[in-house]
């Protein structure tokens, strides 16, 4: 069984400088994927997180629930940050797979970019909110359950 706690502690305390410690937690050919990135290798993973510090202010991860089973884990988190001074929060989860040495070989983040981020942005938000309303199922107010 792999222990995700050292990795999660690193994420919870992540800084622009500590991004360079990714090699302590990720295998050299690890895959990382989120709604905006799909990369392979420690240097590329470091670049994704370094980019986060360049483009957001005060980014941090608040780690939530953990489910660990064998060589994999699923972790919920909240990512809080500021963008041009405006606070944002993204809720999501990560599926992690570890190799025999306990290093991450697969890191897949799951979060809804439209709901959690894009619809909150000034210019793009209005059309996305309109689309969500358009495709949302509306239940009759008078519907009763048996």
PDB file of N, CA and C in Angstrom, residues 17-18 22 33 49 52 54-55 59 61 64 70 73 81 86-87 95 98 103 105 108 111 113 115 117 121:
ATOM      1  N   UNK A  17       8.979  28.063  -4.761  1.00  0.00           N
ATOM      2  CA  UNK A  17      10.293  27.420  -4.633  1.00  0.00           C
ATOM      3  C   UNK A  17      10.185  25.906  -4.460  1.00  0.00           C
ATOM      4  N   UNK A  18       9.204  25.449  -3.698  1.00  0.00           N
ATOM      5  CA  UNK A  18       9.117  24.011  -3.422  1.00  0.00           C
ATOM      6  C   UNK A  18       8.591  23.194  -4.603  1.00  0.00           C
ATOM      7  N   UNK A  22       9.287  18.286  -6.885  1.00  0.00           N
ATOM      8  CA  UNK A  22       8.348  17.307  -7.449  1.00  0.00           C
ATOM      9  C   UNK A  22       9.012  15.952  -7.668  1.00  0.00           C
ATOM     10  N   UNK A  33      -2.489  15.091 -15.623  1.00  0.00           N
ATOM     11  CA  UNK A  33      -3.547  15.613 -16.479  1.00  0.00           C
ATOM     12  C   UNK A  33      -4.579  16.343 -15.644  1.00  0.00           C
ATOM     13  N   UNK A  49       2.983  23.535 -12.310  1.00  0.00           N
ATOM     14  CA  UNK A  49       2.786  24.177 -11.012  1.00  0.00           C
ATOM     15  C   UNK A  49       3.509  25.519 -10.909  1.00  0.00           C
ATOM     16  N   UNK A  52       1.272  28.024 -12.384  1.00  0.00           N
ATOM     17  CA  UNK A  52       0.202  28.391 -11.464  1.00  0.00           C
ATOM     18  C   UNK A  52       0.630  29.570 -10.586  1.00  0.00           C
ATOM     19  N   UNK A  54       2.842  31.847 -11.324  1.00  0.00           N
ATOM     20  CA  UNK A  54       3.022  33.037 -12.144  1.00  0.00           C
ATOM     21  C   UNK A  54       1.678  33.693 -12.450  1.00  0.00           C
ATOM     22  N   UNK A  55       0.639  32.882 -12.664  1.00  0.00           N
ATOM     23  CA  UNK A  55      -0.631  33.402 -13.154  1.00  0.00           C
ATOM     24  C   UNK A  55      -1.710  33.589 -12.103  1.00  0.00           C
ATOM     25  N   UNK A  59      -1.894  31.112  -4.374  1.00  0.00           N
ATOM     26  CA  UNK A  59      -2.515  29.797  -4.602  1.00  0.00           C
ATOM     27  C   UNK A  59      -2.176  28.819  -3.486  1.00  0.00           C
ATOM     28  N   UNK A  61      -3.554  24.698  -1.840  1.00  0.00           N
ATOM     29  CA  UNK A  61      -4.440  23.547  -1.863  1.00  0.00           C
ATOM     30  C   UNK A  61      -4.853  23.204  -0.444  1.00  0.00           C
ATOM     31  N   UNK A  64      -8.679  17.499   1.396  1.00  0.00           N
ATOM     32  CA  UNK A  64      -9.878  16.996   2.076  1.00  0.00           C
ATOM     33  C   UNK A  64      -9.793  15.504   2.336  1.00  0.00           C
ATOM     34  N   UNK A  70      -4.539  -0.073  -2.120  1.00  0.00           N
ATOM     35  CA  UNK A  70      -3.383  -0.643  -2.799  1.00  0.00           C
ATOM     36  C   UNK A  70      -2.424   0.431  -3.269  1.00  0.00           C
ATOM     37  N   UNK A  73      -4.780   6.096  -4.937  1.00  0.00           N
ATOM     38  CA  UNK A  73      -5.525   6.905  -3.970  1.00  0.00           C
ATOM     39  C   UNK A  73      -6.401   7.885  -4.729  1.00  0.00           C
ATOM     40  N   UNK A  81      -7.296  30.709  -4.568  1.00  0.00           N
ATOM     41  CA  UNK A  81      -6.318  31.617  -5.150  1.00  0.00           C
ATOM     42  C   UNK A  81      -7.000  32.943  -5.455  1.00  0.00           C
ATOM     43  N   UNK A  86      -9.226  39.125  -7.270  1.00  0.00           N
ATOM     44  CA  UNK A  86     -10.531  38.530  -6.976  1.00  0.00           C
ATOM     45  C   UNK A  86     -10.324  37.107  -6.464  1.00  0.00           C
ATOM     46  N   UNK A  87     -10.923  36.753  -5.321  1.00  0.00           N
ATOM     47  CA  UNK A  87     -10.756  35.400  -4.789  1.00  0.00           C
ATOM     48  C   UNK A  87     -11.579  34.371  -5.561  1.00  0.00           C
ATOM     49  N   UNK A  95      -6.950  11.533  -8.794  1.00  0.00           N
ATOM     50  CA  UNK A  95      -6.678  10.096  -8.784  1.00  0.00           C
ATOM     51  C   UNK A  95      -5.170   9.943  -8.921  1.00  0.00           C
ATOM     52  N   UNK A  98       0.595   4.942  -7.783  1.00  0.00           N
ATOM     53  CA  UNK A  98       1.981   4.902  -7.330  1.00  0.00           C
ATOM     54  C   UNK A  98       2.679   3.665  -7.885  1.00  0.00           C
ATOM     55  N   UNK A 103       6.384   6.261  -5.741  1.00  0.00           N
ATOM     56  CA  UNK A 103       6.350   7.507  -6.508  1.00  0.00           C
ATOM     57  C   UNK A 103       5.105   7.538  -7.393  1.00  0.00           C
ATOM     58  N   UNK A 105       2.988   7.742 -10.547  1.00  0.00           N
ATOM     59  CA  UNK A 105       3.174   7.492 -11.976  1.00  0.00           C
ATOM     60  C   UNK A 105       2.008   8.074 -12.784  1.00  0.00           C
ATOM     61  N   UNK A 108      -4.222  12.355 -12.085  1.00  0.00           N
ATOM     62  CA  UNK A 108      -5.311  12.881 -12.915  1.00  0.00           C
ATOM     63  C   UNK A 108      -6.229  13.704 -12.029  1.00  0.00           C
ATOM     64  N   UNK A 111     -12.053  18.094 -12.153  1.00  0.00           N
ATOM     65  CA  UNK A 111     -12.850  19.232 -11.722  1.00  0.00           C
ATOM     66  C   UNK A 111     -13.517  19.837 -12.947  1.00  0.00           C
ATOM     67  N   UNK A 113     -14.219  22.612 -15.154  1.00  0.00           N
ATOM     68  CA  UNK A 113     -13.659  23.925 -15.488  1.00  0.00           C
ATOM     69  C   UNK A 113     -14.751  24.952 -15.756  1.00  0.00           C
ATOM     70  N   UNK A 115     -17.949  25.041 -14.520  1.00  0.00           N
ATOM     71  CA  UNK A 115     -18.649  25.425 -13.287  1.00  0.00           C
ATOM     72  C   UNK A 115     -17.721  26.104 -12.285  1.00  0.00           C
ATOM     73  N   UNK A 117     -14.693  27.520 -12.671  1.00  0.00           N
ATOM     74  CA  UNK A 117     -13.846  28.651 -13.025  1.00  0.00           C
ATOM     75  C   UNK A 117     -14.454  29.525 -14.117  1.00  0.00           C
ATOM     76  N   UNK A 121     -15.820  33.965 -14.509  1.00  0.00           N
ATOM     77  CA  UNK A 121     -15.015  35.019 -15.122  1.00  0.00           C
ATOM     78  C   UNK A 121     -15.912  36.035 -15.822  1.00  0.00           C
TER      79      UNK A 121
END
